Coordinates of C-alpha atoms and ligand atoms in Angstrom, one line a residue:
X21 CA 14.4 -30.4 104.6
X22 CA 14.9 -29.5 100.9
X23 CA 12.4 -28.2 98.5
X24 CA 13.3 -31.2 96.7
X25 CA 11.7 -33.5 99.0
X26 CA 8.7 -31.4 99.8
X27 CA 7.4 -31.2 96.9
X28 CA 7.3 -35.6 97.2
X29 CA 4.2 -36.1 98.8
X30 CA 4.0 -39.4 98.8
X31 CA 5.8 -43.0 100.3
X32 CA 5.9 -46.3 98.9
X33 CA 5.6 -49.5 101.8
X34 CA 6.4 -52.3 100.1
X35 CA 5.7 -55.5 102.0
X36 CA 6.6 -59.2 101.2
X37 CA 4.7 -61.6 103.5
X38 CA 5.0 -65.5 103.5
X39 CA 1.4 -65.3 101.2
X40 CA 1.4 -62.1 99.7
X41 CA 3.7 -59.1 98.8
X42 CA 1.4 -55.8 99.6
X43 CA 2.3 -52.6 98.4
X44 CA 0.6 -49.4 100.0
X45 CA 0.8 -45.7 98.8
X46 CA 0.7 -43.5 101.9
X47 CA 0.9 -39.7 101.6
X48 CA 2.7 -37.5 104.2
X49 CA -0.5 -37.7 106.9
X50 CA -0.7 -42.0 107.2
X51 CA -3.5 -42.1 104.9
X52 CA -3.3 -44.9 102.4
X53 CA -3.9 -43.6 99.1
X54 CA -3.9 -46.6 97.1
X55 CA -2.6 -50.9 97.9
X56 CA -2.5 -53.8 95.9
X57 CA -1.4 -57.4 96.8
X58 CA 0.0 -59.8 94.9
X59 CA -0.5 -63.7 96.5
X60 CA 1.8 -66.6 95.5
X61 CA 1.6 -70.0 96.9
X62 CA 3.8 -71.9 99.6
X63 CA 5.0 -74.8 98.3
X64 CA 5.2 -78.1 101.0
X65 CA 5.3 -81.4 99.2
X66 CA 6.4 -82.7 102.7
X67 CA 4.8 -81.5 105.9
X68 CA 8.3 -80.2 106.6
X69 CA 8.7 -78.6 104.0
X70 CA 7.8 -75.1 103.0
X71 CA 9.0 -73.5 100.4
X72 CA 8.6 -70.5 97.8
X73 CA 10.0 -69.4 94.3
X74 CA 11.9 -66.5 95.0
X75 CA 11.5 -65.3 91.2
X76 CA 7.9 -65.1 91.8
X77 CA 8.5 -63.2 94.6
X78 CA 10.6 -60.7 93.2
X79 CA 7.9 -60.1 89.9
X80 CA 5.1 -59.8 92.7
X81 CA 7.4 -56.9 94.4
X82 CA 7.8 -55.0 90.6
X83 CA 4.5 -55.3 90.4
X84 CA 3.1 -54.5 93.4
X85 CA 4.8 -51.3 93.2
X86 CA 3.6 -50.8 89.4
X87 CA 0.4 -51.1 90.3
X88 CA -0.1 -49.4 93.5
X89 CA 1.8 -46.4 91.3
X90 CA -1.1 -47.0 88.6
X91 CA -3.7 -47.1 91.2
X92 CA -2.9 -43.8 93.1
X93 CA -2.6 -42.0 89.6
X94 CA 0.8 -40.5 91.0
X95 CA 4.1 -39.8 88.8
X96 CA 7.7 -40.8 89.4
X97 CA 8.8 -37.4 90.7
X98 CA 6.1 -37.6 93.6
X99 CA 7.2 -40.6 95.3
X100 CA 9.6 -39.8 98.3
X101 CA 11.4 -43.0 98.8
X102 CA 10.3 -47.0 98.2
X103 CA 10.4 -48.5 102.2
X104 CA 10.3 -51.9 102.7
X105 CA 9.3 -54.5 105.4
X106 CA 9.8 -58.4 104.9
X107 CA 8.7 -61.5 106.7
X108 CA 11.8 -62.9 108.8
X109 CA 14.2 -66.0 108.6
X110 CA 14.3 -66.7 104.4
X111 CA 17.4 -68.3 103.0
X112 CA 18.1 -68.8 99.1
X113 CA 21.2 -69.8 98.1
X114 CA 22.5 -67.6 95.1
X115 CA 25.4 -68.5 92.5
X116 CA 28.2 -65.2 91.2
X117 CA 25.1 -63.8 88.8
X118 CA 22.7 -63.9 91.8
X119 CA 20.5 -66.6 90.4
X120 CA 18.8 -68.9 92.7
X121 CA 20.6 -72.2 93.4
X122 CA 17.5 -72.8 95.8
X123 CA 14.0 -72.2 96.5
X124 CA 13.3 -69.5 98.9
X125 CA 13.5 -71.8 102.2
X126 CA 10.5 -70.2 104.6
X127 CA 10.5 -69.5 108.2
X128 CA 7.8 -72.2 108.2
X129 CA 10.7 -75.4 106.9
X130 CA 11.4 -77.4 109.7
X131 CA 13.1 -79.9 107.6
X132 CA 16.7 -78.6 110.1
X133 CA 14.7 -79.6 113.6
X134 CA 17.4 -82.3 114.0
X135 CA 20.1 -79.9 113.1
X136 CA 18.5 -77.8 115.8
X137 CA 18.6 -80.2 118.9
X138 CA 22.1 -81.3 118.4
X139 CA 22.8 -77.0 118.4
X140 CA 20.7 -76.8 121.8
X141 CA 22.2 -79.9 122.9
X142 CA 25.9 -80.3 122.0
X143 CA 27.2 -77.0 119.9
X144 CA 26.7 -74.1 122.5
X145 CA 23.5 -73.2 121.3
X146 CA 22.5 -71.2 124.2
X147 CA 25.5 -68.8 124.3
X148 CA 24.8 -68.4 120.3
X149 CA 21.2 -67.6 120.9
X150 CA 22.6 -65.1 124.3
X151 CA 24.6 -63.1 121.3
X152 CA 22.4 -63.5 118.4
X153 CA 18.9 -63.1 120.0
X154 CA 17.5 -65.8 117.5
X155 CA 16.0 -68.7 119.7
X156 CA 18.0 -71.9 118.0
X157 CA 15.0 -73.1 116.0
X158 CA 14.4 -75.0 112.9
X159 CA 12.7 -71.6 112.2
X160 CA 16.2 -69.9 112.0
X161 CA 18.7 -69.9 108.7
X162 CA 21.6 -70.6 110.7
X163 CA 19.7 -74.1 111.9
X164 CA 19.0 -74.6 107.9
X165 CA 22.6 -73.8 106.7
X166 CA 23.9 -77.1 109.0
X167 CA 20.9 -78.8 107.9
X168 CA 22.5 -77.7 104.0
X169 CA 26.0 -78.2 104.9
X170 CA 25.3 -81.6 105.8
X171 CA 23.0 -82.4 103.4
X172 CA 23.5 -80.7 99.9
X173 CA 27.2 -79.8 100.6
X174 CA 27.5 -79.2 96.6
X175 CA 25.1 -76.3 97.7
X176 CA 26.5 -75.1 100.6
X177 CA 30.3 -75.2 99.6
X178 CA 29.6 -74.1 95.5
X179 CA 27.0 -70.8 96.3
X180 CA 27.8 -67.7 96.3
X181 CA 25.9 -66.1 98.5
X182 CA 23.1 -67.0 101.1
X183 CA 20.2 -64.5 101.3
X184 CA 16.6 -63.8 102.8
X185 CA 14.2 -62.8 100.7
X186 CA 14.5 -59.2 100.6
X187 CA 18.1 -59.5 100.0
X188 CA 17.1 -61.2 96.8
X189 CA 15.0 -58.7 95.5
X190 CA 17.7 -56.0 96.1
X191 CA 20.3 -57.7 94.1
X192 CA 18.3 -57.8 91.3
X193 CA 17.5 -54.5 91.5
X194 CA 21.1 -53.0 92.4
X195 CA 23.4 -55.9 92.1
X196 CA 24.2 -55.1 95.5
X197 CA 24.3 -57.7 98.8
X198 CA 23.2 -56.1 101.9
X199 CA 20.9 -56.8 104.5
X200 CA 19.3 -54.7 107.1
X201 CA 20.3 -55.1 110.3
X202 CA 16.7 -56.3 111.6
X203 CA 16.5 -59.0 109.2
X204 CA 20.4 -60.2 110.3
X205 CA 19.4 -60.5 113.5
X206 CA 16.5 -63.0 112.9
X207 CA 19.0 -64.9 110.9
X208 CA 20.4 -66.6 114.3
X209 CA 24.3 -65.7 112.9
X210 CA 24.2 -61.9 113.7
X211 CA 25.5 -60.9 116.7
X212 CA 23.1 -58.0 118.7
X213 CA 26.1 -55.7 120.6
X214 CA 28.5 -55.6 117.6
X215 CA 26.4 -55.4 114.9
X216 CA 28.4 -58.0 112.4
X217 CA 27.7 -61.2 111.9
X218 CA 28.7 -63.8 115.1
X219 CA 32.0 -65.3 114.9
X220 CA 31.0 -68.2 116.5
X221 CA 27.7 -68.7 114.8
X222 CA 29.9 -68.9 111.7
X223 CA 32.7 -71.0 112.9
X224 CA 30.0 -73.6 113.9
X225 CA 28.9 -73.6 110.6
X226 CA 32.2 -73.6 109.1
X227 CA 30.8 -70.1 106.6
X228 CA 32.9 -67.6 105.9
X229 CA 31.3 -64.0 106.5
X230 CA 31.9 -63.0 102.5
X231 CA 29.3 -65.2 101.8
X232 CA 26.7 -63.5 103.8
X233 CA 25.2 -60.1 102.5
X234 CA 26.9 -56.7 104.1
X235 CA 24.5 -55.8 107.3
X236 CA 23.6 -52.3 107.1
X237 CA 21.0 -50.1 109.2
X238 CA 17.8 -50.2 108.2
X239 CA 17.5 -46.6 107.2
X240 CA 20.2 -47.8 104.5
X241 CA 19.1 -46.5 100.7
X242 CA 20.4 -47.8 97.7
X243 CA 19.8 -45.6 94.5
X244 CA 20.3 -46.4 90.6
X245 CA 17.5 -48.3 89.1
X246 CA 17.9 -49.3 85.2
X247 CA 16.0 -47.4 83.7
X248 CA 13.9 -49.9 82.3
X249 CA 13.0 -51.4 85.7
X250 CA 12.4 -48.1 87.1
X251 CA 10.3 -47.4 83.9
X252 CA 8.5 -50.5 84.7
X253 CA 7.8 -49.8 88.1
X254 CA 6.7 -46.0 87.6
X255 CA 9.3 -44.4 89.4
X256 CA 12.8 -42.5 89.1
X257 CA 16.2 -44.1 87.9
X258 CA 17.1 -42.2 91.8
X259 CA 13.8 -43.2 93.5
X260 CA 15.8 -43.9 96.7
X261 CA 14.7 -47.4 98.4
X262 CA 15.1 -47.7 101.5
X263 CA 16.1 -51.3 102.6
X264 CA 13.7 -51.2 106.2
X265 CA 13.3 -53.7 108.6
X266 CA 11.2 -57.1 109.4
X267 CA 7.7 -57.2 109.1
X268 CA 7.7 -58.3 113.1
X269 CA 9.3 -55.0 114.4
X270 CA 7.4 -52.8 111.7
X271 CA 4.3 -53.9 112.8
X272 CA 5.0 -52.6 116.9
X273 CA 5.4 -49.1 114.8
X274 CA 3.0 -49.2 112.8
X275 CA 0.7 -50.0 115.6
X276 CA 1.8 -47.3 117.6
X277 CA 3.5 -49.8 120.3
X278 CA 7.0 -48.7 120.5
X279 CA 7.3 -46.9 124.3
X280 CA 8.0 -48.6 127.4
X281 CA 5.6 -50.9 128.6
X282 CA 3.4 -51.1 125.4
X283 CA 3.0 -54.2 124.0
X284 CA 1.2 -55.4 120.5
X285 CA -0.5 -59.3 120.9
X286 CA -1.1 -60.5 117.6
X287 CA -3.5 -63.5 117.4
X288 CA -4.2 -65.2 114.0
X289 CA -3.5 -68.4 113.4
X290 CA -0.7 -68.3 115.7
X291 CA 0.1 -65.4 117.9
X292 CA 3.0 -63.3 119.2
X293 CA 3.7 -60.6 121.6
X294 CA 6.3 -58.2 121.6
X295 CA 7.8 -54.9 123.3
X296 CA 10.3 -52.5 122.3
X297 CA 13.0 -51.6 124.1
X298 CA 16.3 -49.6 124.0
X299 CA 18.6 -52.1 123.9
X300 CA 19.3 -55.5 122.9
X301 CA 18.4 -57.6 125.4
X302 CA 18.6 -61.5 125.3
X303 CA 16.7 -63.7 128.3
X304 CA 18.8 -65.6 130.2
X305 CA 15.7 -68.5 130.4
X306 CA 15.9 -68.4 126.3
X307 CA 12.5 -68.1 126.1
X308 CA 12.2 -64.6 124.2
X309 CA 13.4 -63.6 120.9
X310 CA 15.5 -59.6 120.4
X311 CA 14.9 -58.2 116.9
X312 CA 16.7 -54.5 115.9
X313 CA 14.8 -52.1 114.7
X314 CA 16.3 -49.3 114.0
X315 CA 19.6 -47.5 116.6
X316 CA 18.3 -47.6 120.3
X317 CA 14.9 -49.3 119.0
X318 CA 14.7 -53.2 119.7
X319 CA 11.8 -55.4 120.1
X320 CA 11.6 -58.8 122.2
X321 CA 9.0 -60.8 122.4
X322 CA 7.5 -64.4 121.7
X323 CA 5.8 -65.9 119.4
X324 CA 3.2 -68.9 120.7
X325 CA 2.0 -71.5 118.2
X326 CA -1.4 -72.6 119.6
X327 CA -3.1 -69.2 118.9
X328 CA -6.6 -69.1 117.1
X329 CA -6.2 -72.1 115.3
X330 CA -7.1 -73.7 118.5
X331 CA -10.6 -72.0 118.4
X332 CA -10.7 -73.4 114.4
X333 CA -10.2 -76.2 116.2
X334 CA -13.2 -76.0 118.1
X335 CA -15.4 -75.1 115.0
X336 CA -14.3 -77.8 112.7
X337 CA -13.6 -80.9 115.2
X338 CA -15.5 -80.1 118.9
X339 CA -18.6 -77.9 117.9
X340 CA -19.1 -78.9 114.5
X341 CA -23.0 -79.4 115.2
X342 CA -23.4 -75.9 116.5
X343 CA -21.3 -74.3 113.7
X344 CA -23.9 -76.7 111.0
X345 CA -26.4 -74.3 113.2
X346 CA -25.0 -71.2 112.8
X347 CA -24.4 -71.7 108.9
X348 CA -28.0 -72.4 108.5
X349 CA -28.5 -69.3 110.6
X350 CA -26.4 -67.3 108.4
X351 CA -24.1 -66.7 111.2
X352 CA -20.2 -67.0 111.0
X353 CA -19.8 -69.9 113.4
X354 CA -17.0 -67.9 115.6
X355 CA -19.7 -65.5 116.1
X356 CA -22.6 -68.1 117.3
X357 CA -19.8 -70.5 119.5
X358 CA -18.6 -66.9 121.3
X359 CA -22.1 -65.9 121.8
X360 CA -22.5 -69.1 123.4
X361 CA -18.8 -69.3 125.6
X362 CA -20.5 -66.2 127.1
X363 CA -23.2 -67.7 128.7
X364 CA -20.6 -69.2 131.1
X365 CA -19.0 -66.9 133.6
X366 CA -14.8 -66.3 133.7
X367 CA -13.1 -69.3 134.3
X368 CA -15.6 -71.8 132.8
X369 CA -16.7 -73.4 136.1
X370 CA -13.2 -74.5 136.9
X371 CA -12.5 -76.3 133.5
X372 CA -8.9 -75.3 132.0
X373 CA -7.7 -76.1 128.7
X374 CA -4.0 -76.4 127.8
X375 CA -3.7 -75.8 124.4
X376 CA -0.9 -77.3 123.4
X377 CA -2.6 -79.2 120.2
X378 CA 1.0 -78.2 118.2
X379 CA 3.1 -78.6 120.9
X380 CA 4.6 -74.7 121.8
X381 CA 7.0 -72.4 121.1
X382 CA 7.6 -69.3 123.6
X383 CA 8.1 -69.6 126.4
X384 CA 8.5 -73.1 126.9
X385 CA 9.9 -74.4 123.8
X386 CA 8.2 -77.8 124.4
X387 CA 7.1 -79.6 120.8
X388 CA 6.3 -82.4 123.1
X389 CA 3.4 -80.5 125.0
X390 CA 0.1 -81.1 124.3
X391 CA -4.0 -80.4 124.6
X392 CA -5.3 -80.7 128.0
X393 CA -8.7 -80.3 129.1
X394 CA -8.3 -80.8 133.2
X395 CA -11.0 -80.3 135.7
X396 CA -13.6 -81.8 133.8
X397 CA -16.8 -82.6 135.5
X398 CA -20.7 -83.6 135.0
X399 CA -21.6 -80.3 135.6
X400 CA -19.6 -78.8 132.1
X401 CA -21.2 -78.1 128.9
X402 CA -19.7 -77.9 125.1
X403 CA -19.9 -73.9 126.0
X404 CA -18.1 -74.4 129.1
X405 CA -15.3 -75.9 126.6
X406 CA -15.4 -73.6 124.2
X407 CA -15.2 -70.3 127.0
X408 CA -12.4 -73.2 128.4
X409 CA -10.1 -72.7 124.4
X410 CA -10.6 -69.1 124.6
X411 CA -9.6 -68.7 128.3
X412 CA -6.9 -71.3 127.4
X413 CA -5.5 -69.5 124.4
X414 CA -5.2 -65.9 126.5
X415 CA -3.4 -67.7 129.0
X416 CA -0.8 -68.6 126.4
X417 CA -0.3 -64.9 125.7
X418 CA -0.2 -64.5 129.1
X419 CA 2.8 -66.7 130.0
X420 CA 4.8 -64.8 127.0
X421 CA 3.6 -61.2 128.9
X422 CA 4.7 -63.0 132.4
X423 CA 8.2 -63.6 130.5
X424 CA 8.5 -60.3 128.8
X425 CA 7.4 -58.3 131.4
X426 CA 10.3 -59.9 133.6
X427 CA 13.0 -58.6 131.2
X428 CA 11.4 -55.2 129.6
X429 CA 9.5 -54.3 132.6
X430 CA 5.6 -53.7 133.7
X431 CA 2.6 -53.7 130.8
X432 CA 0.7 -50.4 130.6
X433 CA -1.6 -51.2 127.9
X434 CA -1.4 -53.8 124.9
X435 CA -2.3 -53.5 121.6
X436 CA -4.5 -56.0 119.9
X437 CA -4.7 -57.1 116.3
X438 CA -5.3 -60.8 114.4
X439 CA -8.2 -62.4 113.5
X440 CA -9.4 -63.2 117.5
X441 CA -9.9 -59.0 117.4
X442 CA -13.0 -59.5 115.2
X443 CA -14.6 -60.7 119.1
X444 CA -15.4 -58.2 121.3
X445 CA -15.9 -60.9 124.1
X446 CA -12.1 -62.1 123.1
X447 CA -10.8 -59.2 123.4
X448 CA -12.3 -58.3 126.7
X449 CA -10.8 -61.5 127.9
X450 CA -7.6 -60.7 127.6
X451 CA -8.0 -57.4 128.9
X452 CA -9.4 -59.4 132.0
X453 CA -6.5 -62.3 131.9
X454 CA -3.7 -60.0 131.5
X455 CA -4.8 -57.3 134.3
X456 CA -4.1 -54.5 131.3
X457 CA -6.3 -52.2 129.3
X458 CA -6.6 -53.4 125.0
X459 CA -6.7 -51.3 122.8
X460 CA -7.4 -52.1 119.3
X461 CA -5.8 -50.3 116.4
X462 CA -8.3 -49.1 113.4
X463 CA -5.8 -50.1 110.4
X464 CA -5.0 -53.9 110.0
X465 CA -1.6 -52.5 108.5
X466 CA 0.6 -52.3 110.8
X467 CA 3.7 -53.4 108.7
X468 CA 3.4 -51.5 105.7
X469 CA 2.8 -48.2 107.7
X470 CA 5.6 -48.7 109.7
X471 CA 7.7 -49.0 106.8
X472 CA 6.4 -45.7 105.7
X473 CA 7.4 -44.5 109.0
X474 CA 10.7 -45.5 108.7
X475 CA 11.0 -44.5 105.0
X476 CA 10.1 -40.7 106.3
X477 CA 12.5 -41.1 109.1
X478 CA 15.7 -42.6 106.8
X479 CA 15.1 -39.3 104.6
X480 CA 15.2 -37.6 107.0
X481 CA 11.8 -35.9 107.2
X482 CA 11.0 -36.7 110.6
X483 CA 13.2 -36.7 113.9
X484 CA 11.2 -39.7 115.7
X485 CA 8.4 -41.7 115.5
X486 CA 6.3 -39.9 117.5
X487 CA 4.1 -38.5 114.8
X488 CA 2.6 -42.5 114.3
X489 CA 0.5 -41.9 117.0
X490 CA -1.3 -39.5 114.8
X491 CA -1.0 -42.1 111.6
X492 CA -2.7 -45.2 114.5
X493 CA -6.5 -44.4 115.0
X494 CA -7.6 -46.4 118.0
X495 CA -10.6 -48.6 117.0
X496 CA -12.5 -49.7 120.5
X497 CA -11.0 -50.0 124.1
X498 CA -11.2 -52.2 126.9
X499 CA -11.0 -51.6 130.6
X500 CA -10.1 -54.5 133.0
X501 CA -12.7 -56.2 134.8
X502 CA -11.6 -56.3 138.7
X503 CA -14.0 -59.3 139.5
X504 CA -13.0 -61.1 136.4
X505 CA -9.4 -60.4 137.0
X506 CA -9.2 -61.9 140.3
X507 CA -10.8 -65.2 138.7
X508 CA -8.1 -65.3 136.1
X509 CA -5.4 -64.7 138.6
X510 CA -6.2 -67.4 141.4
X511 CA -6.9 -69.9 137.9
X512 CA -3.4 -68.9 136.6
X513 CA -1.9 -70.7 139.3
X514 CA -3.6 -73.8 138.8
X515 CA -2.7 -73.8 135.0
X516 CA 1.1 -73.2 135.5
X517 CA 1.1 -75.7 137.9
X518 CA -0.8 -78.1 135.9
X519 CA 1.5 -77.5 132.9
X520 CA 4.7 -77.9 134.9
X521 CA 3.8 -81.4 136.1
X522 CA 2.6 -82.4 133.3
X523 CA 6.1 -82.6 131.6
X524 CA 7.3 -85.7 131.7
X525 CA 4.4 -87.5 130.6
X526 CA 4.1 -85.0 127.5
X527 CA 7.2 -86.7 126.4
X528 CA 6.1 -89.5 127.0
X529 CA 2.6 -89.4 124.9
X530 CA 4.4 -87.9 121.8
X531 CA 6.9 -90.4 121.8
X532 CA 3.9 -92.8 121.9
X533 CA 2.2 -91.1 119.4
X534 CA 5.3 -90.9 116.9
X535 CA 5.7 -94.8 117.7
X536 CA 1.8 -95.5 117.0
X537 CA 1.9 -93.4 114.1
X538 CA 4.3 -94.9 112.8
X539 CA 3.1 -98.3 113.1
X540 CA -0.4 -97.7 111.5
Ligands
ADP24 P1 -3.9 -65.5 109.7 O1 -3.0 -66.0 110.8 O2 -4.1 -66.6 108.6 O3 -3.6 -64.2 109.2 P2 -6.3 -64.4 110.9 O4 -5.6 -63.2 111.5 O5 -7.4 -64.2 109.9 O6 -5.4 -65.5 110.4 O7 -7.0 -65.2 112.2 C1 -7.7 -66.3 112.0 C2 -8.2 -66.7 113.4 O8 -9.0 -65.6 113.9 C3 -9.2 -67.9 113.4 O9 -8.5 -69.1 113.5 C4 -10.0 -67.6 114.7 O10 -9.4 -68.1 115.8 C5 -10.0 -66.1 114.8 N1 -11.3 -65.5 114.3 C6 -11.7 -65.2 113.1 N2 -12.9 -64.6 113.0 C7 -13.3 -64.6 114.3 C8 -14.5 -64.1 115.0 N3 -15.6 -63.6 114.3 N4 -14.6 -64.2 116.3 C9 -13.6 -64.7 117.0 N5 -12.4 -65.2 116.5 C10 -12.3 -65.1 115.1

């Protein structure tokens, strides 16, 4: 350690999300000293669609980090490094100057689903996806490059480059193309065991590997600001920024979840689960995705559509009468349709609900599926249906656990986070479902501080990442419940079997529905 850097007390986490970029000031024991965030909008004029303007994106990142400087009242010479973390899949086209010849085309486009099929189907996809650990997705940039090629070939053939997001904002900043290996390898063209981009990714593709940024590690740092953007921003012409990782894999740090057998469940609108392990490791089912974090750190996982948008669901369509009641109680209407799913015991009286209202991602990969309530009978209530969604969406993350667990190994404990962690009674569940302690992490920001974990580790100021545990406070903690758990386990059975004979005729009500729909 050199004087130099002790006497920089503080980090800068800079974090560009699909809705916001938020910039945190953390100083050298976790604590965050100062944040801003900066929102822009999503842009879908079509419901595949979904789009940003990666210009807007770049000014939000300048200042973010002006402001968050501002905010803390620190100067340029105290501010270690600049670490970032970035949401996963982007692709913008870029012509010789590095201006956009696209929007920024979000992990949330699906306008390449048919170019994904026909890569399942006919072009190999599940040896790509075995090399790349990207499931072939509409999700991914290599699906969206052969939706380009073959749709905007003026595009695909005339760019210069093809970036993410982050990537963007660096070659403004540096004039420089590189992309961190983390990011690459959600980019479905990056192959996991050599650490270069896939040769047969990019033969399919018919893409030459100059027009992909240069993958470096995450601890990369680029250095030589202008001086008037690094006057801008409040920092040093040599403020060292270092390039980090996806917001996905920072968040498992940041949380604290990056031993053996820990695993972070995120449910918001949609929900994930993921693991870190020491090497990349791809399923041979397909069903889980393998992100790098940083040398001998990777995380695999699986991320589940129907998450708690199934229980806003519930509020807005199902219990709209009882959350009328709870507004004119005062009540937030999660609160009051919780307090009544626990007046029904585990398992809601034999009703199960399959909530597959968007059709589902991990680990099936079946947009066909969809909602079932089975078992129904006079006896059930609207709370038995509500307890029914929440049991429902658990079992989701449980099927992604059952997956995970089969190729990183036994659950110890999982880490909880997402908007369902606001319920006590949610949270429980899970504990109960899974068979596994929950433990709820105090700070909602998981990505940002494990940027700043990296960013200390990159410089070289710490050896590991052992010294998050003391950044993590845990919030609350829930044991299993043995009696519950025994509920959960015989009804787990019932729901995998219900799902797997369902399958057929999922395809065939959402082709009936596309035909229907169509016809109205
Ligand atoms: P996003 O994915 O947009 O970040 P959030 O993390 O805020 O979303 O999660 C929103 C979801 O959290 C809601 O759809 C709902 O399922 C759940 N949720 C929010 N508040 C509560 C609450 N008080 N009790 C139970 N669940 C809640």
């Amino acid at each position: 350690m050199t004087n130099e850097t002790t006497t920089k007390p503080y980090i800068l986490a800079a974090d560009i999300g699909t809705t916001s970029t938020k910039t945190l000031v953390i100083d050298r024991a976790g604590r965050v000293v100062a944040s801003h965030a900066i929102e822009y909008p999503l842009h879908t004029p079509r419901p595949e669609i979904a789009e940003q303007d990666p210009l807007e994106i770049y000014q939000a990142v300048v200042l973010g980090i002006q402001t968050a400087v501002r905010k803390a009242g620190i100067s340029a010479s105290e501010v270690l490094c600049v670490s970032f973390s970035s949401a996963m899949h982007s692709l913008i086209a870029v012509d010789k100057e590095g201006h956009p010849l696209t929007a920024c085309i979000t992990w949330a486009d699906n306008r390449s689903s048919e170019q994904s099929a026909r890569i399942k189907r006919e072009l190999g996809g599940h040896e790509i996806y075995l090399r790349t650990g990207t499931p072939i997705h509409p999700m991914s940039p290599l699906t969206k490059l052969l939706w380009m090629k073959e749709n905007d070939p003026a595009t695909f053939e005339g760019a210069y480059k093809f970036l993410g997001i982050k990537e963007f904002v660096f070659a403004r900043l540096f004039g420089r193309y590189v992309i961190d290996h983390s990011i690459a390898s959600a980019t479905g063209m990056f192959n996991l065991r050599h650490l270069t981009w896939d040769e047969g990714a990019l033969a399919l593709l018919g893409l030459p590997a100059d027009k992909l940024p240069e993958p470096v590690p995450t601890t990369y740092k680029l250095q030589g600001l202008r001086a008037a953007d690094a006057a801008e921003m409040g920092l040093e012409t040599d403020t060292p920024f270092v390039v980090g990782a996806s917001d996905g894999v920072l968040a498992n740090l940041g949380a604290g979840a990056y031993e053996p057998g820990i695993y972070s469940v995120t449910i918001g609108t949609s929900g994930a689960v993921r693991g870190v392990v020491d090497r990349p490791i791809t399923d041979p089912k397909g069903r889980l995705f393998c992100y790098a974090l940083v040398e001998g750190f990777w995380v695999i996982g699986g991320a589940i559509n129907n998450g708690g948008i199934m229980f806003r669901w519930v509020r807005d369509q199902l219990a709209t009468l009882e959350a009328q009641e709870a507004r004119s109680r005062g009540m937030d209407p999660y609160d009051y349709l919780t307090e009544l799913a626990e007046k029904v015991p585990a398992g809601s009286e034999g009703l199960l609900f399959l909530p597959f209202l968007l059709g589902e991602r991990a680990p099936y990969w079946n947009a066909n599926a969809r909602g079932v309530f089975f078992g129904l009978s006079m006896s059930h209530e609207k709370k038995h249906m509500i307890r029914s969604v929440l049991e429902g969406v658990i079992f989701r993350i449980h099927s992604v656990v059952q997956a995970l667990e089969e190729v990183g190994g036994p659950t110890a404990e999982v880490r909880a986070s997402g908007g369902f962690a606001r319920s006590a009674f949610w949270r429980q569940m899970m504990a109960d479902v899974l068979g596994t302690p929950v433990t709820v992490p105090e700070s909602y920001e998981s990505s940002g501080l494990g940027a700043a974990q990296l960013g200390l580790y990159a410089m070289g100021e710490i050896k590991d990442f052992s010294r998050v545990h003391e950044w993590v406070q845990t919030g609350s903690r829930h044991a299993v419940d043995p009696a519950n758990h025994l509920v959960y386990k015989e009804l787990a059975q019932i729901y995998m079997s219900v799902y797997e004979q369902l399958v057929g005729n999922f395809d065939a009500i959402s082709a009936f529905q596309h035909k229907h729909a169509s016809a109205r």
